Amino acid sequence: MTHPAYGVLRPVTESASVLLCNNPNIMTLDGTNTWVLRGPGSDEMVIVDPGPDDDEHIGRLAELGTIPLVLISHKHDDHTGGIDKIVELTGAVVRSVGSGFLRGLGGPLTDGEIIDAAGLLITVMATPGHTADSLSFLVDDAVLTADTVLGRGTTVIDDEDGSLTEYLESLRRLQGLGRRTVLPGHGPELDDLEAVTAMYLAHREERLDQVRQALRALGDDATARQVVEHVYTDVDEKLWDAAEKSVRAQLDYLRA
């Protein structure tokens, strides 16, 4: 099977498979990747991000087998909307950074924590920036990066609680893990974490330079929308609203 493959559990690594939700749009790319983690010989599995409130998708997950634990990468509804339905169907404990998504007695996730479940050791890594609560998860020689590193394109910084300063630091931290398989929240898997984070960092620096040039042309008090229209001429206008979120983060970064 190749990406995208809706409604079919697709093995990607020895311990990670993906069930792609059929919710494609501008922000989710092909849809939300729900990751299913299971060690060799285990009759249990860990779900990372159940996805949106989609009966068909959640039903397929519940039919896979015993699911004692669900991990949440960050707050966005395309990753969290299905929490209560999967708990209802499986009785799973749900763990996240934010208390609003906790179900059962697992408690909040913490940076550096090692989770022993489904025959695997899963390391929790705080990677804020896309959102304040963004996490990545390390399993064997792969990293589940959620929306911090995507399988295609680049990430939008949430204009509610995202931070470009934190995002750049998270990319550097991920880059320091070396060459690992990237298992993203959207888009296809990638072979080399080190290379893709280097590309992301270079892209951010390029955009920052473009925003600096735009401010010189438009004036220091230019709005995010004015900067988008000046800088993002190489991007489909359908994406300008999303780009505006990132530009606000870039302006906050530069003005700080």
PDB file of N, CA, C and O in Angstrom, residues 68-113:
ATOM      1  N   PRO A  68      -5.511   0.056  25.244  1.00  0.00           N
ATOM      2  CA  PRO A  68      -5.563   0.571  26.617  1.00  0.00           C
ATOM      3  C   PRO A  68      -5.182   2.040  26.745  1.00  0.00           C
ATOM      4  O   PRO A  68      -5.504   2.671  27.758  1.00  0.00           O
ATOM      5  N   LEU A  69      -4.490   2.596  25.708  1.00  0.00           N
ATOM      6  CA  LEU A  69      -3.923   3.932  25.858  1.00  0.00           C
ATOM      7  C   LEU A  69      -4.009   4.719  24.561  1.00  0.00           C
ATOM      8  O   LEU A  69      -3.699   4.200  23.486  1.00  0.00           O
ATOM      9  N   VAL A  70      -4.416   5.971  24.693  1.00  0.00           N
ATOM     10  CA  VAL A  70      -4.423   6.926  23.583  1.00  0.00           C
ATOM     11  C   VAL A  70      -3.573   8.121  23.987  1.00  0.00           C
ATOM     12  O   VAL A  70      -3.743   8.678  25.082  1.00  0.00           O
ATOM     13  N   LEU A  71      -2.658   8.520  23.112  1.00  0.00           N
ATOM     14  CA  LEU A  71      -1.803   9.685  23.344  1.00  0.00           C
ATOM     15  C   LEU A  71      -2.218  10.804  22.394  1.00  0.00           C
ATOM     16  O   LEU A  71      -2.522  10.555  21.229  1.00  0.00           O
ATOM     17  N   ILE A  72      -2.195  12.029  22.908  1.00  0.00           N
ATOM     18  CA  ILE A  72      -2.604  13.196  22.130  1.00  0.00           C
ATOM     19  C   ILE A  72      -1.395  14.088  21.896  1.00  0.00           C
ATOM     20  O   ILE A  72      -0.699  14.484  22.839  1.00  0.00           O
ATOM     21  N   SER A  73      -1.163  14.446  20.628  1.00  0.00           N
ATOM     22  CA  SER A  73       0.008  15.252  20.276  1.00  0.00           C
ATOM     23  C   SER A  73      -0.203  16.739  20.520  1.00  0.00           C
ATOM     24  O   SER A  73       0.736  17.456  20.856  1.00  0.00           O
ATOM     25  N   HIS A  74      -1.429  17.222  20.314  1.00  0.00           N
ATOM     26  CA  HIS A  74      -1.734  18.631  20.545  1.00  0.00           C
ATOM     27  C   HIS A  74      -3.236  18.851  20.425  1.00  0.00           C
ATOM     28  O   HIS A  74      -3.982  17.941  20.064  1.00  0.00           O
ATOM     29  N   LYS A  75      -3.669  20.051  20.698  1.00  0.00           N
ATOM     30  CA  LYS A  75      -5.075  20.336  20.981  1.00  0.00           C
ATOM     31  C   LYS A  75      -6.005  20.389  19.777  1.00  0.00           C
ATOM     32  O   LYS A  75      -7.224  20.344  19.949  1.00  0.00           O
ATOM     33  N   HIS A  76      -5.535  20.505  18.569  1.00  0.00           N
ATOM     34  CA  HIS A  76      -6.400  20.802  17.432  1.00  0.00           C
ATOM     35  C   HIS A  76      -7.430  19.695  17.187  1.00  0.00           C
ATOM     36  O   HIS A  76      -7.133  18.502  17.313  1.00  0.00           O
ATOM     37  N   ASP A  77      -8.633  20.106  16.799  1.00  0.00           N
ATOM     38  CA  ASP A  77      -9.781  19.211  16.730  1.00  0.00           C
ATOM     39  C   ASP A  77      -9.608  18.088  15.713  1.00  0.00           C
ATOM     40  O   ASP A  77     -10.191  17.010  15.870  1.00  0.00           O
ATOM     41  N   ASP A  78      -8.813  18.324  14.669  1.00  0.00           N
ATOM     42  CA  ASP A  78      -8.604  17.247  13.696  1.00  0.00           C
ATOM     43  C   ASP A  78      -7.762  16.113  14.271  1.00  0.00           C
ATOM     44  O   ASP A  78      -7.633  15.047  13.658  1.00  0.00           O
ATOM     45  N   HIS A  79      -7.213  16.314  15.470  1.00  0.00           N
ATOM     46  CA  HIS A  79      -6.466  15.268  16.163  1.00  0.00           C
ATOM     47  C   HIS A  79      -7.199  14.764  17.408  1.00  0.00           C
ATOM     48  O   HIS A  79      -6.943  13.651  17.863  1.00  0.00           O
ATOM     49  N   THR A  80      -8.096  15.576  17.959  1.00  0.00           N
ATOM     50  CA  THR A  80      -8.697  15.289  19.267  1.00  0.00           C
ATOM     51  C   THR A  80     -10.206  15.076  19.246  1.00  0.00           C
ATOM     52  O   THR A  80     -10.772  14.603  20.227  1.00  0.00           O
ATOM     53  N   GLY A  81     -10.868  15.423  18.143  1.00  0.00           N
ATOM     54  CA  GLY A  81     -12.331  15.411  18.134  1.00  0.00           C
ATOM     55  C   GLY A  81     -12.945  14.054  18.413  1.00  0.00           C
ATOM     56  O   GLY A  81     -14.079  13.954  18.887  1.00  0.00           O
ATOM     57  N   GLY A  82     -12.211  12.973  18.135  1.00  0.00           N
ATOM     58  CA  GLY A  82     -12.731  11.627  18.331  1.00  0.00           C
ATOM     59  C   GLY A  82     -12.447  11.017  19.685  1.00  0.00           C
ATOM     60  O   GLY A  82     -12.739   9.827  19.906  1.00  0.00           O
ATOM     61  N   ILE A  83     -11.904  11.802  20.623  1.00  0.00           N
ATOM     62  CA  ILE A  83     -11.490  11.246  21.917  1.00  0.00           C
ATOM     63  C   ILE A  83     -12.630  10.531  22.635  1.00  0.00           C
ATOM     64  O   ILE A  83     -12.498   9.371  23.039  1.00  0.00           O
ATOM     65  N   ASP A  84     -13.734  11.209  22.825  1.00  0.00           N
ATOM     66  CA  ASP A  84     -14.788  10.606  23.644  1.00  0.00           C
ATOM     67  C   ASP A  84     -15.386   9.363  22.986  1.00  0.00           C
ATOM     68  O   ASP A  84     -15.751   8.404  23.682  1.00  0.00           O
ATOM     69  N   LYS A  85     -15.465   9.341  21.667  1.00  0.00           N
ATOM     70  CA  LYS A  85     -16.007   8.154  20.998  1.00  0.00           C
ATOM     71  C   LYS A  85     -15.079   6.963  21.132  1.00  0.00           C
ATOM     72  O   LYS A  85     -15.526   5.838  21.338  1.00  0.00           O
ATOM     73  N   ILE A  86     -13.771   7.201  21.033  1.00  0.00           N
ATOM     74  CA  ILE A  86     -12.874   6.053  21.159  1.00  0.00           C
ATOM     75  C   ILE A  86     -12.823   5.559  22.597  1.00  0.00           C
ATOM     76  O   ILE A  86     -12.708   4.356  22.852  1.00  0.00           O
ATOM     77  N   VAL A  87     -12.970   6.458  23.559  1.00  0.00           N
ATOM     78  CA  VAL A  87     -13.040   6.030  24.962  1.00  0.00           C
ATOM     79  C   VAL A  87     -14.303   5.208  25.189  1.00  0.00           C
ATOM     80  O   VAL A  87     -14.284   4.165  25.860  1.00  0.00           O
ATOM     81  N   GLU A  88     -15.411   5.661  24.620  1.00  0.00           N
ATOM     82  CA  GLU A  88     -16.675   4.935  24.762  1.00  0.00           C
ATOM     83  C   GLU A  88     -16.575   3.530  24.182  1.00  0.00           C
ATOM     84  O   GLU A  88     -17.097   2.556  24.759  1.00  0.00           O
ATOM     85  N   LEU A  89     -15.887   3.378  23.068  1.00  0.00           N
ATOM     86  CA  LEU A  89     -15.805   2.086  22.386  1.00  0.00           C
ATOM     87  C   LEU A  89     -14.738   1.167  22.965  1.00  0.00           C
ATOM     88  O   LEU A  89     -14.852  -0.063  22.841  1.00  0.00           O
ATOM     89  N   THR A  90     -13.689   1.727  23.558  1.00  0.00           N
ATOM     90  CA  THR A  90     -12.549   0.902  23.981  1.00  0.00           C
ATOM     91  C   THR A  90     -12.241   0.975  25.473  1.00  0.00           C
ATOM     92  O   THR A  90     -11.522   0.117  25.982  1.00  0.00           O
ATOM     93  N   GLY A  91     -12.709   2.017  26.158  1.00  0.00           N
ATOM     94  CA  GLY A  91     -12.353   2.206  27.557  1.00  0.00           C
ATOM     95  C   GLY A  91     -10.933   2.689  27.764  1.00  0.00           C
ATOM     96  O   GLY A  91     -10.401   2.646  28.881  1.00  0.00           O
ATOM     97  N   ALA A  92     -10.284   3.170  26.716  1.00  0.00           N
ATOM     98  CA  ALA A  92      -8.875   3.579  26.795  1.00  0.00           C
ATOM     99  C   ALA A  92      -8.677   4.765  27.727  1.00  0.00           C
ATOM    100  O   ALA A  92      -9.554   5.626  27.873  1.00  0.00           O
ATOM    101  N   VAL A  93      -7.514   4.803  28.336  1.00  0.00           N
ATOM    102  CA  VAL A  93      -7.036   5.990  29.038  1.00  0.00           C
ATOM    103  C   VAL A  93      -6.482   6.956  27.988  1.00  0.00           C
ATOM    104  O   VAL A  93      -5.800   6.523  27.046  1.00  0.00           O
ATOM    105  N   VAL A  94      -6.771   8.239  28.125  1.00  0.00           N
ATOM    106  CA  VAL A  94      -6.261   9.251  27.195  1.00  0.00           C
ATOM    107  C   VAL A  94      -5.348  10.189  27.955  1.00  0.00           C
ATOM    108  O   VAL A  94      -5.720  10.734  28.995  1.00  0.00           O
ATOM    109  N   ARG A  95      -4.154  10.380  27.398  1.00  0.00           N
ATOM    110  CA  ARG A  95      -3.163  11.256  28.038  1.00  0.00           C
ATOM    111  C   ARG A  95      -2.731  12.342  27.064  1.00  0.00           C
ATOM    112  O   ARG A  95      -2.581  12.108  25.863  1.00  0.00           O
ATOM    113  N   SER A  96      -2.517  13.524  27.594  1.00  0.00           N
ATOM    114  CA  SER A  96      -2.110  14.692  26.805  1.00  0.00           C
ATOM    115  C   SER A  96      -1.391  15.649  27.738  1.00  0.00           C
ATOM    116  O   SER A  96      -1.277  15.401  28.947  1.00  0.00           O
ATOM    117  N   VAL A  97      -0.930  16.779  27.190  1.00  0.00           N
ATOM    118  CA  VAL A  97      -0.387  17.842  28.040  1.00  0.00           C
ATOM    119  C   VAL A  97      -1.527  18.577  28.725  1.00  0.00           C
ATOM    120  O   VAL A  97      -1.541  18.784  29.931  1.00  0.00           O
ATOM    121  N   GLY A  98      -2.519  18.996  27.945  1.00  0.00           N
ATOM    122  CA  GLY A  98      -3.620  19.785  28.478  1.00  0.00           C
ATOM    123  C   GLY A  98      -4.640  18.930  29.194  1.00  0.00           C
ATOM    124  O   GLY A  98      -5.028  17.854  28.727  1.00  0.00           O
ATOM    125  N   SER A  99      -5.110  19.383  30.352  1.00  0.00           N
ATOM    126  CA  SER A  99      -6.031  18.597  31.167  1.00  0.00           C
ATOM    127  C   SER A  99      -7.382  18.414  30.497  1.00  0.00           C
ATOM    128  O   SER A  99      -8.120  17.474  30.804  1.00  0.00           O
ATOM    129  N   GLY A 100      -7.732  19.280  29.541  1.00  0.00           N
ATOM    130  CA  GLY A 100      -9.020  19.177  28.877  1.00  0.00           C
ATOM    131  C   GLY A 100      -9.201  17.916  28.068  1.00  0.00           C
ATOM    132  O   GLY A 100     -10.330  17.542  27.746  1.00  0.00           O
ATOM    133  N   PHE A 101      -8.107  17.235  27.754  1.00  0.00           N
ATOM    134  CA  PHE A 101      -8.190  16.024  26.942  1.00  0.00           C
ATOM    135  C   PHE A 101      -7.911  14.756  27.736  1.00  0.00           C
ATOM    136  O   PHE A 101      -7.919  13.662  27.166  1.00  0.00           O
ATOM    137  N   LEU A 102      -7.650  14.867  29.016  1.00  0.00           N
ATOM    138  CA  LEU A 102      -7.360  13.691  29.832  1.00  0.00           C
ATOM    139  C   LEU A 102      -8.636  12.894  30.076  1.00  0.00           C
ATOM    140  O   LEU A 102      -9.687  13.455  30.401  1.00  0.00           O
ATOM    141  N   ARG A 103      -8.525  11.587  29.911  1.00  0.00           N
ATOM    142  CA  ARG A 103      -9.620  10.683  30.252  1.00  0.00           C
ATOM    143  C   ARG A 103      -9.006   9.516  31.023  1.00  0.00           C
ATOM    144  O   ARG A 103      -7.989   8.958  30.614  1.00  0.00           O
ATOM    145  N   GLY A 104      -9.639   9.125  32.116  1.00  0.00           N
ATOM    146  CA  GLY A 104      -9.077   8.066  32.941  1.00  0.00           C
ATOM    147  C   GLY A 104      -8.022   8.609  33.885  1.00  0.00           C
ATOM    148  O   GLY A 104      -7.914   9.820  34.116  1.00  0.00           O
ATOM    149  N   LEU A 105      -7.199   7.726  34.416  1.00  0.00           N
ATOM    150  CA  LEU A 105      -6.279   8.076  35.503  1.00  0.00           C
ATOM    151  C   LEU A 105      -4.816   8.137  35.072  1.00  0.00           C
ATOM    152  O   LEU A 105      -3.916   8.022  35.900  1.00  0.00           O
ATOM    153  N   GLY A 106      -4.548   8.342  33.783  1.00  0.00           N
ATOM    154  CA  GLY A 106      -3.166   8.338  33.318  1.00  0.00           C
ATOM    155  C   GLY A 106      -2.372   9.574  33.687  1.00  0.00           C
ATOM    156  O   GLY A 106      -1.153   9.530  33.815  1.00  0.00           O
ATOM    157  N   GLY A 107      -3.046  10.714  33.834  1.00  0.00           N
ATOM    158  CA  GLY A 107      -2.354  11.954  34.163  1.00  0.00           C
ATOM    159  C   GLY A 107      -1.740  12.606  32.950  1.00  0.00           C
ATOM    160  O   GLY A 107      -1.650  12.001  31.866  1.00  0.00           O
ATOM    161  N   PRO A 108      -1.286  13.848  33.100  1.00  0.00           N
ATOM    162  CA  PRO A 108      -0.714  14.581  31.962  1.00  0.00           C
ATOM    163  C   PRO A 108       0.638  14.031  31.531  1.00  0.00           C
ATOM    164  O   PRO A 108       1.390  13.473  32.338  1.00  0.00           O
ATOM    165  N   LEU A 109       0.936  14.197  30.247  1.00  0.00           N
ATOM    166  CA  LEU A 109       2.224  13.795  29.701  1.00  0.00           C
ATOM    167  C   LEU A 109       3.285  14.836  30.047  1.00  0.00           C
ATOM    168  O   LEU A 109       3.000  16.034  30.086  1.00  0.00           O
ATOM    169  N   THR A 110       4.519  14.385  30.267  1.00  0.00           N
ATOM    170  CA  THR A 110       5.617  15.287  30.614  1.00  0.00           C
ATOM    171  C   THR A 110       6.817  15.050  29.705  1.00  0.00           C
ATOM    172  O   THR A 110       7.058  13.926  29.257  1.00  0.00           O
ATOM    173  N   ASP A 111       7.555  16.107  29.444  1.00  0.00           N
ATOM    174  CA  ASP A 111       8.726  16.025  28.572  1.00  0.00           C
ATOM    175  C   ASP A 111       9.741  15.046  29.133  1.00  0.00           C
ATOM    176  O   ASP A 111      10.091  15.096  30.317  1.00  0.00           O
ATOM    177  N   GLY A 112      10.216  14.143  28.296  1.00  0.00           N
ATOM    178  CA  GLY A 112      11.212  13.165  28.702  1.00  0.00           C
ATOM    179  C   GLY A 112      10.649  11.897  29.311  1.00  0.00           C
ATOM    180  O   GLY A 112      11.393  10.934  29.557  1.00  0.00           O
ATOM    181  N   GLU A 113       9.357  11.863  29.555  1.00  0.00           N
ATOM    182  CA  GLU A 113       8.722  10.673  30.123  1.00  0.00           C
ATOM    183  C   GLU A 113       8.853   9.487  29.166  1.00  0.00           C
ATOM    184  O   GLU A 113       8.739   9.642  27.948  1.00  0.00           O
TER     185      GLU A 113
END
